[in-house]
Amino acid sequence: MPWFKRVEKGIHTPTEEKKETPDGLWYKCPECKAVTSMAEHRKNMHTCVKCDYHDRIGSKEYFAILFDDNEFTEMDEHLTSGDPLEFVDSKPYPQRIVATERKTGLKDAVRTAYGKMNGQDITIASMDFAFIGGSMGSVVGEKIARAIDYARKNRMPFLMISKSGGARMMEAGFSLMQMAKTSAKLALLAEEGLPYISLLTDPTTGGVTASYAMLGDFNIAEPGALIGFAGPRVIKETIGKDLPKGFQSAEFVLEHGFLDFIVDRKAMKQKLTDLLSMVMPQEAPAPEKLKKRKAAQAS
Ligand SMILES: [Zn+2]
């Protein structure tokens, strides 16, 4: 008996149902296992056409989605990390940086840029998980701080897209200082009446959650994103209890009041535009006005 037996003779596929696969690449959804062509997956902004699973993407894709015609000016693109602690794990830190740069084509775990989103000026910082787990070291903190300064100077909103495993181990205390630095810069942005939107994507954890990612005027997330501080195992061992179902998902975090809303990637650009049109100060307060307001507050 043959291993395989054809039940129906001939395979009839109408032309309109035939799929072109010029690059021969397919995408299989890890959630529902549906298979689509890579081209279609890209067109759908890297979300599953069947179950809407949001695939992880990087700064390149987010900039293409949000900036009009993918036009933007990148800032500090050549800033790279030093080795303040002469850190060595399985290899010296500088070697790890060079190897990661070569592998990813990135200089560090965040890229910052300004441009227009539906005609509105905006500064965006977007993290890349591919670069040492999207870890926050001195370069990440410094680039974010400078991007916030740019937004302040040019009176435009700031959008932070987080995707991170937390602080960068190889820079230890220097990484932790970035939490204070970025938080202080965000406080200045708020003082000047400029909106800050924080978008948490899969995954946002550790020192990033504990600093800039949760400091938005609006904290929003993509569906299904893992959001937390410590990992579930550490928490379980600490509190000695089982964790609730769906713990640390964007939906769970929203239900418990830590997020303002969850937004589908395909609706992201319009939703952000609508939101900013409501909160962006119509008439930017001049520096003198601001000074007066501060003086009035102080007295
Ligand atoms: Zn799916």
PDB file of C-alpha atoms and ligand atoms in Angstrom, residues 29-34 48-53, ligand 1:
ATOM      1  CA  CYS A  29       1.893  33.240  12.219  1.00  0.00           C
ATOM      2  CA  PRO A  30       3.218  31.891  15.537  1.00  0.00           C
ATOM      3  CA  GLU A  31      -0.227  32.362  17.087  1.00  0.00           C
ATOM      4  CA  CYS A  32      -2.736  30.835  14.648  1.00  0.00           C
ATOM      5  CA  LYS A  33      -0.258  29.142  12.261  1.00  0.00           C
ATOM      6  CA  ALA A  34      -1.865  30.815   9.224  1.00  0.00           C
ATOM      7  CA  CYS A  48      -1.459  38.470  10.932  1.00  0.00           C
ATOM      8  CA  VAL A  49      -4.240  38.712   8.337  1.00  0.00           C
ATOM      9  CA  LYS A  50      -6.221  36.032  10.171  1.00  0.00           C
ATOM     10  CA  CYS A  51      -5.855  36.617  13.922  1.00  0.00           C
ATOM     11  CA  ASP A  52      -4.278  40.097  14.029  1.00  0.00           C
ATOM     12  CA  TYR A  53      -1.186  38.866  15.880  1.00  0.00           C
TER      13      TYR A  53
HETATM   14 ZN    ZN B   1      -2.365  34.600  13.171  1.00  0.00          ZN
END
